[in-house]
């Protein structure tokens, strides 16, 4: 079973309200209002499969987080696996950012493949509708529920690799992932990273 932790990066100004009110899925993080990101998220949500819609997965109403496996953080910005201590030091030194450790029910979390997301975002304004639909379908096919990730994957070098006995429908390899939480995180499940 894959052991994991989850971090959320927040601005220093928002930390007091997070510790009081928790993390709300409706909060929008930095970059979310950038036009290309907003359009990509809207297209993905419009083309989201019904079974994920019913689970509450919505790119415009989720909390984005960082996955930690074997003491290594899947760093969304660099696309690399970074030692947890180095990542925490870098976040703490970044412009007003604070890393928060979350204790969440895996049933409300998913990981998505940022390589496919970025490909769609890069092509969203000039690709044909058919290409956009195909990329969106590929994105959603590569989304893995956290319980499935824990049960069916292992870390191998800089990637998460599907175990041999796992269902064949799961992606065989995930290299650059982010965590999407579909439920609010109450304040008692949030702690400053140490």
Tab-separated table of C-alpha atoms in Angstrom, residues 37-118:
chain	number	residue	atom	x	y	z
A	37	UNK	CA	-6.452	28.313	-16.927
A	38	UNK	CA	-10.066	29.384	-16.497
A	39	UNK	CA	-10.940	28.326	-20.070
A	40	UNK	CA	-9.127	24.988	-19.707
A	41	UNK	CA	-10.923	24.241	-16.433
A	42	UNK	CA	-14.272	25.230	-17.942
A	43	UNK	CA	-13.743	22.977	-20.973
A	44	UNK	CA	-12.642	20.077	-18.781
A	45	UNK	CA	-15.639	20.503	-16.495
A	46	UNK	CA	-18.011	20.681	-19.480
A	47	UNK	CA	-16.552	17.420	-20.838
A	48	UNK	CA	-16.244	15.651	-17.466
A	49	UNK	CA	-17.600	12.086	-17.353
A	50	UNK	CA	-20.845	11.639	-15.441
A	51	UNK	CA	-19.358	9.245	-12.883
A	52	UNK	CA	-16.791	11.886	-11.848
A	53	UNK	CA	-19.412	14.640	-11.893
A	54	UNK	CA	-21.511	12.531	-9.497
A	55	UNK	CA	-18.473	12.183	-7.212
A	56	UNK	CA	-18.233	15.979	-7.016
A	57	UNK	CA	-15.062	16.323	-9.070
A	58	UNK	CA	-15.047	19.840	-10.500
A	59	UNK	CA	-11.870	21.685	-11.465
A	60	UNK	CA	-13.566	25.003	-10.675
A	61	UNK	CA	-14.664	23.931	-7.196
A	62	UNK	CA	-11.922	21.801	-5.699
A	63	UNK	CA	-8.886	22.361	-3.514
A	64	UNK	CA	-5.565	21.817	-5.272
A	65	UNK	CA	-2.819	20.096	-3.306
A	66	UNK	CA	0.610	18.498	-3.499
A	67	UNK	CA	1.185	14.765	-3.129
A	68	UNK	CA	4.038	13.429	-0.983
A	69	UNK	CA	5.213	9.833	-1.429
A	70	UNK	CA	8.276	8.291	0.226
A	71	UNK	CA	9.381	11.711	1.493
A	72	UNK	CA	9.269	13.228	-2.007
A	73	UNK	CA	6.860	15.954	-3.133
A	74	UNK	CA	5.414	15.931	-6.636
A	75	UNK	CA	6.160	19.592	-7.252
A	76	UNK	CA	3.550	21.086	-9.547
A	77	UNK	CA	5.658	24.093	-10.513
A	78	UNK	CA	8.916	22.347	-11.436
A	79	UNK	CA	7.437	19.032	-12.558
A	80	UNK	CA	10.031	17.187	-10.476
A	81	UNK	CA	10.014	15.039	-7.382
A	82	UNK	CA	11.593	17.159	-4.657
A	83	UNK	CA	12.729	15.982	-1.211
A	84	UNK	CA	10.028	17.038	1.238
A	85	UNK	CA	12.386	19.072	3.450
A	86	UNK	CA	13.743	20.973	0.398
A	87	UNK	CA	10.218	21.664	-0.845
A	88	UNK	CA	9.094	22.936	2.562
A	89	UNK	CA	12.150	25.201	2.776
A	90	UNK	CA	11.477	26.575	-0.698
A	91	UNK	CA	7.775	27.177	0.030
A	92	UNK	CA	8.645	28.875	3.319
A	93	UNK	CA	11.095	31.106	1.495
A	94	UNK	CA	8.695	31.905	-1.352
A	95	UNK	CA	6.844	35.187	-1.470
A	96	UNK	CA	4.421	34.865	1.405
A	97	UNK	CA	3.571	31.185	0.882
A	98	UNK	CA	2.830	28.760	3.709
A	99	UNK	CA	2.720	24.964	3.436
A	100	UNK	CA	-0.131	23.263	5.277
A	101	UNK	CA	-0.316	19.533	6.017
A	102	UNK	CA	-3.806	18.127	5.470
A	103	UNK	CA	-5.356	15.027	6.988
A	104	UNK	CA	-8.107	14.071	4.551
A	105	UNK	CA	-10.308	11.113	3.810
A	106	UNK	CA	-8.798	9.610	0.634
A	107	UNK	CA	-12.348	9.037	-0.664
A	108	UNK	CA	-12.642	12.792	-1.391
A	109	UNK	CA	-9.395	13.032	-3.344
A	110	UNK	CA	-8.108	12.383	-6.842
A	111	UNK	CA	-4.822	12.844	-8.638
A	112	UNK	CA	-4.696	14.299	-12.105
A	113	UNK	CA	-1.991	14.213	-14.753
A	114	UNK	CA	-0.627	17.717	-15.262
A	115	UNK	CA	1.177	16.790	-18.484
A	116	UNK	CA	-2.158	16.208	-20.204
A	117	UNK	CA	-3.648	19.296	-18.545
A	118	UNK	CA	-0.774	21.461	-19.790
